[in-house]
CSV table of C-alpha atoms in Angstrom, one decimal:
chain,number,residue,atom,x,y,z
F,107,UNK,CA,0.0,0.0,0.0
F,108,UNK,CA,1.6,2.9,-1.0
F,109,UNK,CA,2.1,6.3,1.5
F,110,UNK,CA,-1.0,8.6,-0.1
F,111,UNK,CA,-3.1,5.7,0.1
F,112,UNK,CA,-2.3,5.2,3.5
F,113,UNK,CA,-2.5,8.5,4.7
F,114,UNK,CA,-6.1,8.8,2.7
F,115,UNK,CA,-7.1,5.5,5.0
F,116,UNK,CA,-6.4,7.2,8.3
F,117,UNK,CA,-8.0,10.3,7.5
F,118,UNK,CA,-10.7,8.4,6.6
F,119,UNK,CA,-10.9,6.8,9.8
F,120,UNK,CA,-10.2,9.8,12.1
F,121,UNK,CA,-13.5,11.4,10.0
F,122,UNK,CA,-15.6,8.5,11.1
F,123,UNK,CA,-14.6,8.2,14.9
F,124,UNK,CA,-15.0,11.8,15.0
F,125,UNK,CA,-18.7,11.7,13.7
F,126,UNK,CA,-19.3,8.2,15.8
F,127,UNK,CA,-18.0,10.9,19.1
F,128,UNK,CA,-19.9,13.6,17.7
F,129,UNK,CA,-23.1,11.6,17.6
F,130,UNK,CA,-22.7,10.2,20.3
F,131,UNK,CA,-22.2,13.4,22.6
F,132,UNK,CA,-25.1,14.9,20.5
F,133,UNK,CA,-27.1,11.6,21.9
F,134,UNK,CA,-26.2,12.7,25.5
F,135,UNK,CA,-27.9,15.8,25.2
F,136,UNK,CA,-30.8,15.8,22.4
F,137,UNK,CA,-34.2,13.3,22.9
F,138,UNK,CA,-34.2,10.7,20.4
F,139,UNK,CA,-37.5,10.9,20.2
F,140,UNK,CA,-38.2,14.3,19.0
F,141,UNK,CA,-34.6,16.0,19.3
F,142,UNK,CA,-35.7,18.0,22.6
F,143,UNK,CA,-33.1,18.9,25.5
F,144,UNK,CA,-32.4,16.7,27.9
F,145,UNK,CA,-32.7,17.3,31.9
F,146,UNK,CA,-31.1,15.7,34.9
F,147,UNK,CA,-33.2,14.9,37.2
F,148,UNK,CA,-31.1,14.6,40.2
F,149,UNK,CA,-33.9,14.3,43.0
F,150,UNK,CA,-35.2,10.9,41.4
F,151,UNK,CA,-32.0,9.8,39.4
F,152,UNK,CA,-33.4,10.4,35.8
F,153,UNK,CA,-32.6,11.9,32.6
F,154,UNK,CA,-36.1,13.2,30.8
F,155,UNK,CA,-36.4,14.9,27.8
F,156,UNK,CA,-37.9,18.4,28.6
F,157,UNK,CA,-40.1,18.6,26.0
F,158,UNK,CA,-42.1,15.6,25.5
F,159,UNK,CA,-41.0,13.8,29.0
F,160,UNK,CA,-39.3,10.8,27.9
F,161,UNK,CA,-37.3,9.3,30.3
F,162,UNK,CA,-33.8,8.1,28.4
F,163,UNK,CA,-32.1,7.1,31.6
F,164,UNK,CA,-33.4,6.3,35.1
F,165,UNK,CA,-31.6,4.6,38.1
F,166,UNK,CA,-28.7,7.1,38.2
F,167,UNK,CA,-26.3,7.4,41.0
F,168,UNK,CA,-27.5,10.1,43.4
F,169,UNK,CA,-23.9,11.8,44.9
F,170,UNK,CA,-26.3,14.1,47.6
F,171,UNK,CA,-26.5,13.0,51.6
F,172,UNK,CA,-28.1,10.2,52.3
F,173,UNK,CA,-30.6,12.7,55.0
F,174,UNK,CA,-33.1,15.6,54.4
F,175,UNK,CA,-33.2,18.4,56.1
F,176,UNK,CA,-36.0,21.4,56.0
F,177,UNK,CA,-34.6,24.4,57.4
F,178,UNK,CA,-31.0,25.6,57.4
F,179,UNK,CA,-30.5,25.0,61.5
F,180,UNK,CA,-31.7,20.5,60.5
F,181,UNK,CA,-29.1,21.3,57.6
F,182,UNK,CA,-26.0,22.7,60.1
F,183,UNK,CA,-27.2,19.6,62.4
F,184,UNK,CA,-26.8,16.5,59.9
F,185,UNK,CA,-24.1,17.4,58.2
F,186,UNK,CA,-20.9,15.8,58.1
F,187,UNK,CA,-18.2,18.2,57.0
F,188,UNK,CA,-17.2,20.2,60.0
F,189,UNK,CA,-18.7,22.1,62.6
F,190,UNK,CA,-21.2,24.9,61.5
F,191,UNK,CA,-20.3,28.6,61.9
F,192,UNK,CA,-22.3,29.8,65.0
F,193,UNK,CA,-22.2,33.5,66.4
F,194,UNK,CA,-21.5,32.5,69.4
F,195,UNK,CA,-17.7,32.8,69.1
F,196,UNK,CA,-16.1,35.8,67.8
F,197,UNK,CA,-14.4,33.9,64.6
F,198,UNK,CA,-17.7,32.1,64.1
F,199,UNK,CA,-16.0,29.3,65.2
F,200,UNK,CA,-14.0,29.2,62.0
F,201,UNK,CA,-10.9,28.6,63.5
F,202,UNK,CA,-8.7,26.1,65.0
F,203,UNK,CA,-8.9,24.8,68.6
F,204,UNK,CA,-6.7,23.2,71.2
F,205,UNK,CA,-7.6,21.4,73.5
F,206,UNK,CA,-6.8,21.7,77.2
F,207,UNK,CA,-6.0,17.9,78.0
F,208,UNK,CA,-2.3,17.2,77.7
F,209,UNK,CA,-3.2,14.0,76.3
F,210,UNK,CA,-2.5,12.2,72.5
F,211,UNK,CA,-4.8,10.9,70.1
F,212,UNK,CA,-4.8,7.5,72.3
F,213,UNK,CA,-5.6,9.0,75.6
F,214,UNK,CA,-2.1,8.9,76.5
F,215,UNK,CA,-0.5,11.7,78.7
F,216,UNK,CA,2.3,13.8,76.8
F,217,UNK,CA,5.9,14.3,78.1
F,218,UNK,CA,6.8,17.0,80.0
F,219,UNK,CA,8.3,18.1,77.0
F,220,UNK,CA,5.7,17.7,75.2
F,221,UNK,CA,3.2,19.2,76.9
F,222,UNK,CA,5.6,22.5,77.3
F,223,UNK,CA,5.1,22.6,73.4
F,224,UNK,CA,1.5,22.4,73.6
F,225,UNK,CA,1.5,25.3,75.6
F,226,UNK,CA,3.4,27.2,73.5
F,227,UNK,CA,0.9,26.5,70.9
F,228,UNK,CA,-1.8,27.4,72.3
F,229,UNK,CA,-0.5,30.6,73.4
F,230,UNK,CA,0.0,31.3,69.6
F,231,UNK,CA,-2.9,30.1,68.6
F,232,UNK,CA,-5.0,32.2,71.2
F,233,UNK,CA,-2.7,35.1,69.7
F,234,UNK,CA,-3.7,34.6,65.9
F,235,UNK,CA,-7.1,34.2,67.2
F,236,UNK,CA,-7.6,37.4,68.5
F,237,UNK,CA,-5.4,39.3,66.8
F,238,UNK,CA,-6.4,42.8,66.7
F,239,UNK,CA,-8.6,45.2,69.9
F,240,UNK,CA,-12.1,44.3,68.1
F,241,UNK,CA,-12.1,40.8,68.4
F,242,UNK,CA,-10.6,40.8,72.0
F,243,UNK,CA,-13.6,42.8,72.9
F,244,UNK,CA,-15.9,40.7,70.9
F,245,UNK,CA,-14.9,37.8,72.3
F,246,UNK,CA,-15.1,38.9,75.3
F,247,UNK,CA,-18.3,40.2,75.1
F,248,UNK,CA,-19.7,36.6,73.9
F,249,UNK,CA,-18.2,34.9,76.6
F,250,UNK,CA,-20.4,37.7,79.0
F,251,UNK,CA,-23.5,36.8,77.0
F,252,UNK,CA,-23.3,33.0,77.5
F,253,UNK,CA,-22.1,33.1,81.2
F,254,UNK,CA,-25.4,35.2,81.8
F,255,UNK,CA,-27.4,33.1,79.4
F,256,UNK,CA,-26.6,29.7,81.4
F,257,UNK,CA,-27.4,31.3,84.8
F,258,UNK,CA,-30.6,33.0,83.5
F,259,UNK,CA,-31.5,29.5,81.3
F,260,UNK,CA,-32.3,31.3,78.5
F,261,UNK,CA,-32.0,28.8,74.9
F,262,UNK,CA,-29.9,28.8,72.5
F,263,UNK,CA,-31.6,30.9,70.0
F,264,UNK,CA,-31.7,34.1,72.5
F,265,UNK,CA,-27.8,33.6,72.8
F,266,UNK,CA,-27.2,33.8,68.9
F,267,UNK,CA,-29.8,36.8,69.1
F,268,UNK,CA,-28.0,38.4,71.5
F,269,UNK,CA,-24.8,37.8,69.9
F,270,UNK,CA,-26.0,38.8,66.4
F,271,UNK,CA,-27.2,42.4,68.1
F,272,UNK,CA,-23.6,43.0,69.8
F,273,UNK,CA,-21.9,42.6,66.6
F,274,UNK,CA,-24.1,45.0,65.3
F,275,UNK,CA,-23.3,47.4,67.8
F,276,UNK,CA,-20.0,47.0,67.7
F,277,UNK,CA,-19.8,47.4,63.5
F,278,UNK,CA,-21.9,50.8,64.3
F,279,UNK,CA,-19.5,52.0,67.1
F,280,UNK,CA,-21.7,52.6,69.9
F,281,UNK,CA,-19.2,51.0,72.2
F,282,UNK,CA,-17.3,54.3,73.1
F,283,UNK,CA,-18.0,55.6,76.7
F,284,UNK,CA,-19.6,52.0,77.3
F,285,UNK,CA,-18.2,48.8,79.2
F,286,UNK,CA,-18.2,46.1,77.0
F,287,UNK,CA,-20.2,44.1,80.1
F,288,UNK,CA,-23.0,46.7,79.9
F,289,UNK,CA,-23.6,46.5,76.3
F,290,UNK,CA,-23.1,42.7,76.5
F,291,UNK,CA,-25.9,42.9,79.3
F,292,UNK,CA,-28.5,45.1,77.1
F,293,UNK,CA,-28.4,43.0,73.9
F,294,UNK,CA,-29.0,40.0,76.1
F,295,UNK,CA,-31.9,41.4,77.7
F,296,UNK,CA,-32.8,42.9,74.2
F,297,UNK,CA,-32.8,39.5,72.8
F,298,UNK,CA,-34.8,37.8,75.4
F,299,UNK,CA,-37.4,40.4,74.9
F,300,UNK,CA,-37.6,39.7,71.1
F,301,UNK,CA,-38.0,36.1,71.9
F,302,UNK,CA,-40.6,36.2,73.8
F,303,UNK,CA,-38.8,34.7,77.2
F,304,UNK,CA,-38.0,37.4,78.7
F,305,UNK,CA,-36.2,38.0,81.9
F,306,UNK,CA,-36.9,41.0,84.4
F,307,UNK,CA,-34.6,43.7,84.6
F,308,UNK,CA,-33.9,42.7,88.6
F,309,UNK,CA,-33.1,39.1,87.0
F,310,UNK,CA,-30.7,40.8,84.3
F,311,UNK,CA,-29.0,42.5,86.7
F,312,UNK,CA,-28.5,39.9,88.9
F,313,UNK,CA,-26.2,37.9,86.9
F,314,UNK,CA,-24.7,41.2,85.4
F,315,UNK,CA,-21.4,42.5,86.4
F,316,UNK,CA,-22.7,46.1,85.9
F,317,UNK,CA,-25.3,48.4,87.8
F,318,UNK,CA,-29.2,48.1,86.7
F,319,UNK,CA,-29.1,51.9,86.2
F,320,UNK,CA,-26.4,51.5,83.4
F,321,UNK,CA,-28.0,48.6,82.2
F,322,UNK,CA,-31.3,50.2,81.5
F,323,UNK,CA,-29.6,53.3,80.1
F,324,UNK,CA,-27.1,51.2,77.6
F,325,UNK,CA,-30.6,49.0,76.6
F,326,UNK,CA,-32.9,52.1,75.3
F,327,UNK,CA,-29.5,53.6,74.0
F,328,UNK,CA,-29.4,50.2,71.8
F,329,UNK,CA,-32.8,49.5,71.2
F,330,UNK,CA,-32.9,53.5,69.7
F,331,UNK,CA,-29.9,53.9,67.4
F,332,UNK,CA,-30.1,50.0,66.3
F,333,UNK,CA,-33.7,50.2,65.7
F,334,UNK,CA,-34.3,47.1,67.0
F,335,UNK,CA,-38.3,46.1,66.9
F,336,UNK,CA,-39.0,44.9,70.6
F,337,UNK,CA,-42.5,45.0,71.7
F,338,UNK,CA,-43.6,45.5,75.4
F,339,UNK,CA,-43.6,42.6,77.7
F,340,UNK,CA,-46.1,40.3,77.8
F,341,UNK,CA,-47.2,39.6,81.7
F,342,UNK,CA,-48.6,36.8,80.1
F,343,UNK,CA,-45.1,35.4,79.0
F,344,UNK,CA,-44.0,35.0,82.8
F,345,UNK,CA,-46.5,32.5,83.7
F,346,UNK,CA,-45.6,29.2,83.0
F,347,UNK,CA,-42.1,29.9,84.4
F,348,UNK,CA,-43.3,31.3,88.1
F,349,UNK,CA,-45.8,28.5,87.8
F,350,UNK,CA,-43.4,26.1,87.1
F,351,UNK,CA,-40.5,27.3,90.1
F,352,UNK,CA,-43.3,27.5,92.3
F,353,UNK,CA,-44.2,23.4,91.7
F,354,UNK,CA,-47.8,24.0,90.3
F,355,UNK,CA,-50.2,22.9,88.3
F,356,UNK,CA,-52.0,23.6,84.6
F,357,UNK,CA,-55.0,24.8,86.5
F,358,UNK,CA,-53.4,27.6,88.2
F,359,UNK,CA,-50.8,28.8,84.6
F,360,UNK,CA,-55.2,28.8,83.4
F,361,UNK,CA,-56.5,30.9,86.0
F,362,UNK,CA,-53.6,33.7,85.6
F,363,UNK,CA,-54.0,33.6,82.0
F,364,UNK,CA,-57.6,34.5,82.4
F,365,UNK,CA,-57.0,36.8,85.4
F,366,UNK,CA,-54.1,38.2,82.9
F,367,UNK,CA,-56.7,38.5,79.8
F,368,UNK,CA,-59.3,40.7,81.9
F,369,UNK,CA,-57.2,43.1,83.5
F,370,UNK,CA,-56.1,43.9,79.9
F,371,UNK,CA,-59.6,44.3,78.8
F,372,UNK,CA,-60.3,46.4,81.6
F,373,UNK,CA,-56.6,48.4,80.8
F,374,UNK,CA,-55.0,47.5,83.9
F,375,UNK,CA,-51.9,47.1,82.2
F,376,UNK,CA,-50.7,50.8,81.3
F,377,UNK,CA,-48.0,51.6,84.1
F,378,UNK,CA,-48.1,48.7,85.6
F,379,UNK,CA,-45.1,46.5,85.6
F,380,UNK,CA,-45.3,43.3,83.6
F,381,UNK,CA,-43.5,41.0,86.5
F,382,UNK,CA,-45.6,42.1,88.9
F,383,UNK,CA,-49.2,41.5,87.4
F,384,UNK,CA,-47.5,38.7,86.8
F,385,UNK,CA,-46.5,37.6,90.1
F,386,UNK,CA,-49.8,38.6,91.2
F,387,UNK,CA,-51.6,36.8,89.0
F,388,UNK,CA,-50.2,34.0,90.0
F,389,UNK,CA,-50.7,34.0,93.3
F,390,UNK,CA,-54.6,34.9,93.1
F,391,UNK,CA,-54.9,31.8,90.9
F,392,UNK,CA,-53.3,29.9,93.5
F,393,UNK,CA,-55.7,31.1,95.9
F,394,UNK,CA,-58.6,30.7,93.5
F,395,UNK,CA,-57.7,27.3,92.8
F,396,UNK,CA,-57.1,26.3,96.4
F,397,UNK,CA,-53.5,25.6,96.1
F,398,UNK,CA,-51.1,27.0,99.3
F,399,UNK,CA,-48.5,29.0,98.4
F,400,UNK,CA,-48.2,32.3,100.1
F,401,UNK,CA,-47.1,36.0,98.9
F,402,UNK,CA,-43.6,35.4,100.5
F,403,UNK,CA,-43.0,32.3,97.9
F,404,UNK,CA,-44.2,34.1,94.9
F,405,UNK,CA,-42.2,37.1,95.3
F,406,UNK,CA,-38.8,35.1,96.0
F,407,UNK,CA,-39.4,33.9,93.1
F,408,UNK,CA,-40.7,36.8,91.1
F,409,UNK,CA,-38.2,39.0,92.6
F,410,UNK,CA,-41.0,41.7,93.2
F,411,UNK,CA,-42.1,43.0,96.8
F,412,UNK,CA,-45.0,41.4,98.8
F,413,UNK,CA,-46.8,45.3,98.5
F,414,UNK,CA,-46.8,45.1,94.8
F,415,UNK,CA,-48.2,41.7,94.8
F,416,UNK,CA,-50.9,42.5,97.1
F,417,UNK,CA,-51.3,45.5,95.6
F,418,UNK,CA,-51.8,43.7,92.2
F,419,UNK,CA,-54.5,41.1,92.8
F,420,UNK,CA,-57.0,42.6,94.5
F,421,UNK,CA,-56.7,45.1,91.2
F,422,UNK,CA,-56.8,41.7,88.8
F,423,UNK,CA,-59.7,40.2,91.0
F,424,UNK,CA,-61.9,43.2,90.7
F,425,UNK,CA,-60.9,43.0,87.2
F,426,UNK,CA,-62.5,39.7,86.7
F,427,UNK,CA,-65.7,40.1,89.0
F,428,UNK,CA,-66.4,43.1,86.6
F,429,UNK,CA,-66.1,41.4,83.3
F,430,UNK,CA,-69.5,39.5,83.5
F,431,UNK,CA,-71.2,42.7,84.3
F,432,UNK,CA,-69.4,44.6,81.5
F,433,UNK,CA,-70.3,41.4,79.1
């Protein structure tokens, strides 16, 4: 065979295999039924034809999670690929930690050279951590807002609130001529309020390291140049937990909510403080419903006076004996 025939021959051939690839990368992507585009359908593993809804291949390999999730909290929950960011911490947790144990992977404890290089490390690492004044402060702010979250048992979701509002204090620099405690204390309190489980000032300020006077100063300084939507508190929304510290039952959480809902119709509420109708609501349920508990135990727990709750429910139980009449 001589050189032009030969080079005719493999021309030839590369021609065909490239119109054998060609079709079949066109078949990949046109129907073969009426030369539509094709879809992946990666939710049930199928390749349709988006026109007239063949189905050219089914069965495909789905490379997702095995789980389902339906809000982005379920999603940060079940996945597998590291923690998930939280505002919590001041790098979003983001970062690398060491832990405190001078132990190995085993469970073994490290040489005393070893653990003097640990230490060592985790003085850098702290270092690179924080590395500039604003994330000192922030994170020592955080670590303010979950010590008084824990010891006022507030969730999870009033911390992240609470954290979300500092940083936004902080990026609008209304920090200047304000402890980083007291602005810690209001965007806690702040977030509580927005979550509907709120805590009293008194409460606040007993876990605080700061006066209550600051701390309701630095809260309506917040609330103003933040603009942060916070509606007034609900006496209702301190039920169920004086209810529930006082060791009683669903009747009497009822009775206050009723006792609660007709001093509001009769506008008992204006001036009045929240904790206290509260407290006093309480306590005339209690008496209503024949359960002991006496003024003494509802405002240790309340943290209101025994004159305010006195004070309070004969108020609430004229309140209700006038309702029928007003009906």
């Amino acid at each position: 065979m001589s050189d032009t025939s030969i080079r005719t021959y493999t021309s030839d051939r590369q021609r065909t295999e490239q119109s054998t690839s060609e079709e079949t990368r066109t078949d990949t992507t046109v129907c073969p039924e009426c030369g539509g585009t094709l879809r992946t359908d990666e939710e049930h593993g199928e390749t349709v034809c988006a026109d007239c809804g063949l189905v050219v291949e089914e069965d495909g390999i789905d490379r997702g999670p095995e789980w389902r999730a339906f809000n982005s909290q379920e999603k940060d929950q079940k996945s597998r690929v590291g923690a998930p960011t939280t505002n919590l911490m001041h790098d979003k947790g983001l970062s690398t930690n060491i832990g405190w144990q001078d132990k190995d992977a085993y469970g073994n404890s490290l040489s005393s050279r070893q653990r003097q290089k640990m230490q060592r490390l985790r003085t850098w690492n702290e270092r690179f951590r924080t590395r500039n004044s604003k994330e000192r402060n922030l994170k020592q702010a955080l670590g303010e807002i979950e010590r008084m979250s824990s010891a006022l048992g507030l969730p999870k979701e009033v911390r992240e609130t609470a954290s979300v509002i500092y940083r936004r204090a902080l990026k609008e620099d209304l920090l200047p001529g304000r402890s980083i405690e007291g602005v810690a204390t209001a965007s806690l309190y702040a977030a509580a309020r927005q979550a509907n489980t709120p805590r009293s000032l008194d409460e606040v300020t007993n876990v605080s390291r700061v006066e209550r006077d600051e701390i309701a100063r630095t809260y309506r300084y917040v609330v103003r140049e933040l603009e942060l939507e916070v509606a007034p508190a609900d006496p209702a929304s301190y039920v169920p937990r004086f209810v529930s510290d006082l060791e009683l039952d669903d009747e009497v959480e009822r009775q206050a909510r009723r006792l609660l809902d007709a001093a509001e119709d009769a506008g008992l509420y204006s001036g009045k403080s929240p904790v206290g109708l509260a407290a006093a609501a309480v306590y005339a349920a209690a008496l209503l419903t024949n359960r002991s508990v006496t003024q003494r135990e509802v405002s240790d727990v309340a943290n209101v006076s025994e004159v305010t709750i006195r004070n309070r429910y004969h108020e609430l139980l004229e309140a209700q004996e006038d309702v029928p009449a007003q009906a």
